[in-house]
Coordinates of C-alpha atoms in Angstrom, one line a residue:
M1 CA -43.8 27.2 -8.9
T2 CA -42.2 28.3 -5.6
E3 CA -39.0 30.3 -6.1
S4 CA -36.0 29.3 -4.0
P5 CA -35.1 32.0 -1.4
R6 CA -32.3 34.4 -2.5
R7 CA -29.0 34.0 -0.7
A8 CA -28.0 37.0 1.4
T9 CA -24.8 38.7 0.3
I10 CA -21.8 39.8 2.4
L11 CA -22.6 43.4 1.5
E12 CA -26.1 43.1 2.9
V13 CA -24.7 41.7 6.2
A14 CA -22.2 44.6 6.4
R15 CA -24.9 47.3 5.9
D16 CA -27.2 45.6 8.4
A17 CA -24.5 45.4 11.0
G18 CA -23.2 48.9 10.3
V19 CA -19.7 47.7 9.5
S20 CA -17.5 47.5 6.4
K21 CA -17.5 44.6 4.0
T22 CA -13.9 43.9 4.9
S23 CA -14.8 43.5 8.6
V24 CA -17.4 40.8 7.6
S25 CA -14.9 39.1 5.5
R26 CA -12.4 39.0 8.4
Y27 CA -15.1 37.6 10.7
F28 CA -15.8 34.6 8.4
A29 CA -12.1 34.1 7.4
G30 CA -11.1 33.3 11.0
E31 CA -9.6 36.8 11.7
R32 CA -12.0 37.7 14.4
D33 CA -9.2 38.8 16.8
R34 CA -8.8 41.9 14.5
L35 CA -12.4 42.9 15.3
S36 CA -13.8 44.3 18.6
P37 CA -16.2 42.1 20.6
D38 CA -19.1 44.5 19.9
M39 CA -18.4 44.3 16.1
Q40 CA -18.3 40.5 16.2
R41 CA -21.6 40.4 18.0
R42 CA -23.3 42.7 15.5
I43 CA -21.9 40.7 12.5
A44 CA -23.0 37.4 14.0
S45 CA -26.5 38.8 14.8
S46 CA -26.9 40.2 11.2
A47 CA -25.7 37.1 9.6
G48 CA -28.1 35.0 11.6
R49 CA -31.0 37.2 11.0
L50 CA -30.4 37.4 7.2
G51 CA -29.5 33.7 6.9
Y52 CA -26.1 34.5 5.4
R53 CA -23.7 31.5 4.8
P54 CA -20.3 32.2 3.3
N55 CA -19.4 30.4 0.1
Q56 CA -16.6 28.2 1.4
M57 CA -15.7 26.9 -2.1
A58 CA -15.2 30.4 -3.5
R59 CA -13.2 31.5 -0.5
G60 CA -11.1 28.3 -0.7
L61 CA -10.4 28.7 -4.4
K62 CA -9.5 32.4 -4.0
A63 CA -6.9 31.3 -1.3
G64 CA -5.7 28.5 -3.5
R65 CA -7.1 25.8 -1.2
S66 CA -10.3 23.9 -1.8
R67 CA -10.1 21.9 1.5
L68 CA -11.6 19.0 -0.6
I69 CA -10.3 15.4 -0.7
G70 CA -11.7 13.4 -3.6
M71 CA -12.5 9.7 -3.3
L72 CA -13.3 7.5 -6.3
V73 CA -14.7 4.0 -5.6
A74 CA -15.3 1.3 -8.1
D75 CA -18.5 0.0 -6.6
I76 CA -20.3 2.0 -3.8
R77 CA -22.5 -1.0 -3.2
N78 CA -19.6 -3.1 -2.0
P79 CA -19.5 -3.2 1.8
F80 CA -15.7 -2.9 1.8
S81 CA -16.0 0.5 -0.1
V82 CA -18.6 1.8 2.3
A83 CA -16.6 0.8 5.4
V84 CA -13.3 2.3 4.1
M85 CA -15.1 5.4 3.1
H86 CA -16.2 5.9 6.7
G87 CA -12.6 5.8 7.8
V88 CA -11.6 8.3 5.1
E89 CA -14.4 10.7 6.0
Q90 CA -13.6 10.6 9.7
A91 CA -9.9 11.3 9.0
C92 CA -10.8 14.2 6.6
R93 CA -13.1 15.8 9.1
A94 CA -10.5 15.5 11.9
H95 CA -8.1 17.5 9.7
G96 CA -10.5 20.1 8.4
F97 CA -11.2 18.7 5.0
S98 CA -14.4 17.7 3.3
L99 CA -14.8 14.5 1.3
M100 CA -16.2 14.4 -2.2
V101 CA -17.1 10.8 -3.3
C102 CA -17.7 9.6 -6.8
N103 CA -18.9 6.1 -7.8
T104 CA -17.8 4.6 -11.1
D105 CA -19.9 1.4 -11.1
N106 CA -16.7 -0.4 -12.4
D107 CA -17.1 1.6 -15.6
P108 CA -13.8 2.9 -17.0
A109 CA -15.6 5.6 -19.0
Q110 CA -17.4 6.9 -15.8
E111 CA -14.1 6.8 -14.1
R112 CA -12.5 9.1 -16.6
D113 CA -15.4 11.5 -16.4
H114 CA -15.3 11.6 -12.6
L115 CA -11.6 12.2 -12.5
A116 CA -12.1 15.2 -14.8
L117 CA -14.8 16.5 -12.4
L118 CA -12.6 16.1 -9.4
A119 CA -9.8 17.9 -11.1
A120 CA -12.3 20.8 -11.9
Y121 CA -13.2 21.0 -8.2
R122 CA -9.4 21.3 -7.5
V123 CA -9.4 18.5 -4.9
E124 CA -6.2 18.7 -2.8
G125 CA -5.8 14.9 -2.7
L126 CA -7.3 11.8 -4.2
V127 CA -8.1 8.4 -2.9
I128 CA -8.9 6.0 -5.8
N129 CA -10.2 2.5 -6.0
V130 CA -9.6 2.0 -9.7
A131 CA -12.0 0.3 -12.1
G132 CA -10.0 0.6 -15.3
S133 CA -6.6 1.9 -16.2
P134 CA -6.8 5.7 -15.9
G135 CA -3.1 6.1 -16.1
S136 CA -3.0 9.3 -18.2
E137 CA -5.8 11.0 -16.2
L138 CA -4.0 10.2 -12.9
E139 CA -0.7 11.4 -14.3
A140 CA -2.3 14.7 -15.3
L141 CA -3.5 15.1 -11.7
A142 CA 0.0 14.2 -10.4
A143 CA 1.5 16.8 -12.7
Q144 CA -0.7 19.4 -10.9
S145 CA 1.0 18.3 -7.6
T146 CA -2.2 16.5 -6.5
P147 CA -1.2 13.6 -4.2
L148 CA -2.7 10.2 -5.0
V149 CA -3.3 7.1 -2.9
L150 CA -4.4 3.9 -4.6
L151 CA -6.9 2.0 -2.5
D152 CA -6.8 -1.8 -2.5
R153 CA -5.9 -2.0 -6.2
E154 CA -2.6 -1.1 -7.8
L155 CA -1.7 0.5 -11.2
D156 CA 1.8 -0.3 -12.6
E157 CA 1.8 2.8 -14.8
V158 CA 1.2 5.2 -11.9
E159 CA 3.7 6.2 -9.3
A160 CA 1.5 6.6 -6.2
D161 CA 1.2 5.4 -2.6
M162 CA -1.0 2.3 -2.1
V163 CA -3.0 1.3 1.0
G164 CA -4.8 -2.0 1.3
L165 CA -4.8 -5.6 2.6
D166 CA -1.8 -7.9 2.6
N167 CA -3.4 -10.4 0.2
D168 CA -0.7 -13.1 0.6
Q169 CA -1.3 -13.1 4.3
A170 CA -5.1 -13.3 3.8
I171 CA -4.9 -16.3 1.6
D172 CA -2.2 -18.0 3.8
A173 CA -4.3 -17.4 6.9
A174 CA -7.4 -18.9 5.2
I175 CA -5.7 -22.0 3.9
D176 CA -3.8 -22.6 7.2
H177 CA -7.1 -22.4 9.1
L178 CA -8.9 -24.7 6.7
R179 CA -6.1 -27.3 6.9
A180 CA -6.0 -27.1 10.7
R181 CA -9.8 -27.8 10.8
G182 CA -9.3 -30.9 8.6
Y183 CA -10.4 -29.8 5.2
G184 CA -8.2 -31.3 2.4
E185 CA -9.8 -30.2 -0.9
L186 CA -10.4 -26.5 -1.6
L187 CA -12.3 -24.5 -4.1
Y188 CA -11.4 -20.8 -4.5
V189 CA -14.2 -18.6 -5.9
S190 CA -13.6 -15.1 -7.2
E191 CA -15.1 -12.6 -9.5
P192 CA -13.2 -12.1 -12.8
A193 CA -9.7 -10.9 -11.9
A194 CA -8.7 -9.1 -15.0
Q195 CA -9.2 -5.5 -13.9
A196 CA -8.5 -5.7 -10.1
S197 CA -5.0 -6.3 -8.9
S198 CA -6.2 -7.4 -5.5
R199 CA -8.2 -10.2 -7.1
Q200 CA -5.2 -11.2 -9.2
Q201 CA -2.9 -11.3 -6.2
R202 CA -5.3 -13.4 -4.2
L203 CA -5.8 -15.9 -7.0
H204 CA -2.1 -16.1 -7.7
R205 CA -1.3 -16.8 -4.0
F206 CA -4.0 -19.5 -3.8
R207 CA -2.5 -21.3 -6.8
E208 CA 1.0 -20.8 -5.3
R209 CA 0.0 -22.5 -2.1
L210 CA -1.6 -25.4 -3.9
D211 CA 1.6 -26.1 -5.8
A212 CA 3.9 -25.5 -2.8
D213 CA 2.0 -27.6 -0.3
G214 CA 0.7 -30.3 -2.7
L215 CA -2.9 -29.4 -1.9
Q216 CA -5.9 -30.6 -3.8
G217 CA -7.9 -27.6 -5.1
E218 CA -9.3 -25.7 -8.0
T219 CA -10.4 -22.2 -8.8
C220 CA -13.6 -20.7 -10.2
C221 CA -13.8 -17.1 -11.6
L222 CA -17.2 -15.9 -12.8
S223 CA -19.6 -13.1 -12.7
L224 CA -21.8 -13.1 -9.6
D225 CA -24.8 -12.0 -11.8
D226 CA -24.9 -15.6 -13.1
A227 CA -26.3 -17.4 -10.1
P228 CA -27.1 -20.7 -12.0
A229 CA -23.5 -20.9 -13.2
L230 CA -22.2 -20.5 -9.6
E231 CA -24.6 -23.2 -8.4
R232 CA -23.4 -25.6 -11.1
A233 CA -19.7 -24.9 -10.3
L234 CA -20.3 -25.5 -6.6
A235 CA -22.3 -28.7 -7.3
G236 CA -19.7 -30.0 -9.6
F237 CA -17.0 -29.5 -7.0
L238 CA -19.0 -31.0 -4.2
E239 CA -20.1 -34.1 -6.2
R240 CA -16.7 -35.2 -7.3
P241 CA -15.4 -38.2 -5.3
S242 CA -12.9 -37.3 -2.7
H243 CA -11.4 -38.8 0.5
A244 CA -10.9 -35.4 2.1
P245 CA -13.5 -33.0 3.5
K246 CA -14.1 -30.1 1.1
A247 CA -14.2 -26.3 1.7
V248 CA -14.8 -23.2 -0.3
L249 CA -12.7 -20.0 0.1
C250 CA -14.4 -16.8 -1.1
A251 CA -12.3 -13.9 -2.5
N252 CA -14.4 -11.1 -1.0
G253 CA -17.6 -10.2 0.8
N254 CA -19.8 -10.1 -2.3
V255 CA -18.5 -13.6 -3.3
T256 CA -19.2 -14.9 0.2
L257 CA -22.8 -13.7 0.0
A258 CA -23.3 -15.3 -3.4
V259 CA -21.7 -18.6 -2.4
T260 CA -23.7 -18.8 0.8
R261 CA -27.0 -18.4 -1.1
A262 CA -25.9 -21.0 -3.6
L263 CA -24.9 -23.5 -0.9
Q264 CA -28.3 -22.9 0.8
A265 CA -30.0 -23.6 -2.6
L266 CA -28.0 -26.8 -2.9
D267 CA -29.0 -27.8 0.7
V268 CA -25.4 -28.0 1.8
T269 CA -24.6 -28.3 5.6
L270 CA -22.1 -25.6 6.5
G271 CA -19.3 -27.1 8.6
E272 CA -19.6 -30.4 6.9
T273 CA -18.6 -28.4 3.9
G274 CA -16.3 -25.6 5.0
L275 CA -16.8 -22.0 4.1
I276 CA -14.6 -19.0 4.7
G277 CA -14.6 -15.5 3.2
I278 CA -12.4 -12.5 3.0
D279 CA -14.2 -9.5 4.5
E280 CA -16.3 -9.4 7.6
L281 CA -19.9 -8.4 7.1
D282 CA -22.6 -7.9 9.6
W283 CA -24.7 -10.8 8.4
C284 CA -21.9 -13.4 8.6
A285 CA -22.6 -13.8 12.4
L286 CA -26.3 -14.3 11.8
V287 CA -26.4 -17.1 9.2
A288 CA -26.3 -20.4 11.1
P289 CA -23.9 -21.7 12.1
G290 CA -22.0 -18.4 11.5
I291 CA -19.6 -17.7 8.6
T292 CA -15.9 -17.8 9.3
T293 CA -14.3 -14.6 7.8
L294 CA -11.0 -12.7 7.5
A295 CA -11.8 -9.2 8.6
Q296 CA -10.1 -6.3 7.0
P297 CA -9.3 -3.3 9.3
T298 CA -11.3 -1.0 7.0
E299 CA -11.4 2.0 9.4
A300 CA -7.6 1.9 9.7
I301 CA -7.2 1.5 5.9
G302 CA -9.3 4.6 5.3
R303 CA -7.4 6.6 7.9
A304 CA -4.0 5.5 6.5
A305 CA -5.0 6.6 3.0
V306 CA -5.7 10.1 4.3
D307 CA -2.6 10.2 6.4
S308 CA -0.6 9.4 3.3
L309 CA -2.2 12.3 1.4
L310 CA -1.5 14.7 4.3
Q311 CA 2.1 13.7 4.5
R312 CA 2.4 14.4 0.8
L313 CA 0.6 17.8 1.1
A314 CA 2.9 18.8 4.0
A315 CA 6.1 18.4 2.0
P316 CA 5.2 18.9 -1.8
E317 CA 8.7 20.1 -2.5
R318 CA 10.3 16.9 -1.2
P319 CA 8.6 14.1 -3.0
A320 CA 9.4 10.7 -1.5
P321 CA 9.3 7.3 -3.2
S322 CA 5.9 5.7 -3.4
R323 CA 5.0 3.6 -0.3
R324 CA 2.8 0.5 0.1
T325 CA 1.0 0.2 3.4
L326 CA -0.5 -3.3 3.9
F327 CA -2.7 -4.4 6.7
T328 CA -3.0 -7.9 8.3
P329 CA -6.5 -9.5 8.3
E330 CA -8.1 -10.8 11.5
L331 CA -9.4 -14.4 11.5
I332 CA -12.9 -14.6 13.0
A333 CA -13.7 -18.4 13.3
R334 CA -17.3 -19.5 13.3
G335 CA -19.3 -22.6 12.7
S336 CA -18.9 -22.8 8.9
T337 CA -15.3 -24.2 9.4
R338 CA -16.1 -26.4 12.4
R339 CA -16.6 -30.0 11.3

């Protein structure tokens, strides 16, 4: 068994360079202006030769700063989570922070465990896409003056900033587009809405629009793991007699993929039957005749979440009321809504 190489110590660097341990500490702590150019060169040469790397975590904790931002996502396989994570990471890097990501797999027990882990690492801020109702755990973090930003999903029991999509606008834009294209009977397909406020809001808005506009339509909420059940629901909707062209509105990208597969299995012609989904995914432009989507500005959402944390960190002694930052989706019309 090969032993891992031993890490060089700061004392070894100091002895090799012929300087004091304090001088090496100053060099790696950003106080190089206090050292002569010759001393800086000797320390750099010795550190490189010995393979010395400072322990940034230990230095940060000693100074009371970890320079870590935590991010908790409900499902790291969800393309929305990955896209927003990229925006969060880019914003963290631009401001000198590192990002620590934990995936809960929509499991409230894992969510609690990961929150405890992030607290132990003393993250300076937390972006969380909740899977359960971790109110007490988040309140404990808030009590330590750790700023929180809720991503996409809200929690009534937690006072925190929230960043996400304007769900009413998304549903309105989808319905208005389908009506303008001549579709008169709509089916809204969603995953179970119980534990995700964004799903609840989109479902509620769809039903509101049906009532307000006198539209023909129905809703279907089911697990995407049950493909036969989804096919049966779609077949039942499409087979019912109707004088109006029919269309399916999908609540998110995962639903759009599952519905597209089911419609292909049912040999449905897209366009003749309309299809539109919330979330723009790379494959949507590739499946003939192209899937119409409502794109979320995921990069901007991720950056806005970090901006919110930084504002809170900059003025911890002046806590402001919680804020909601909602973004407008962009309609990308393709052949699946062209009759």
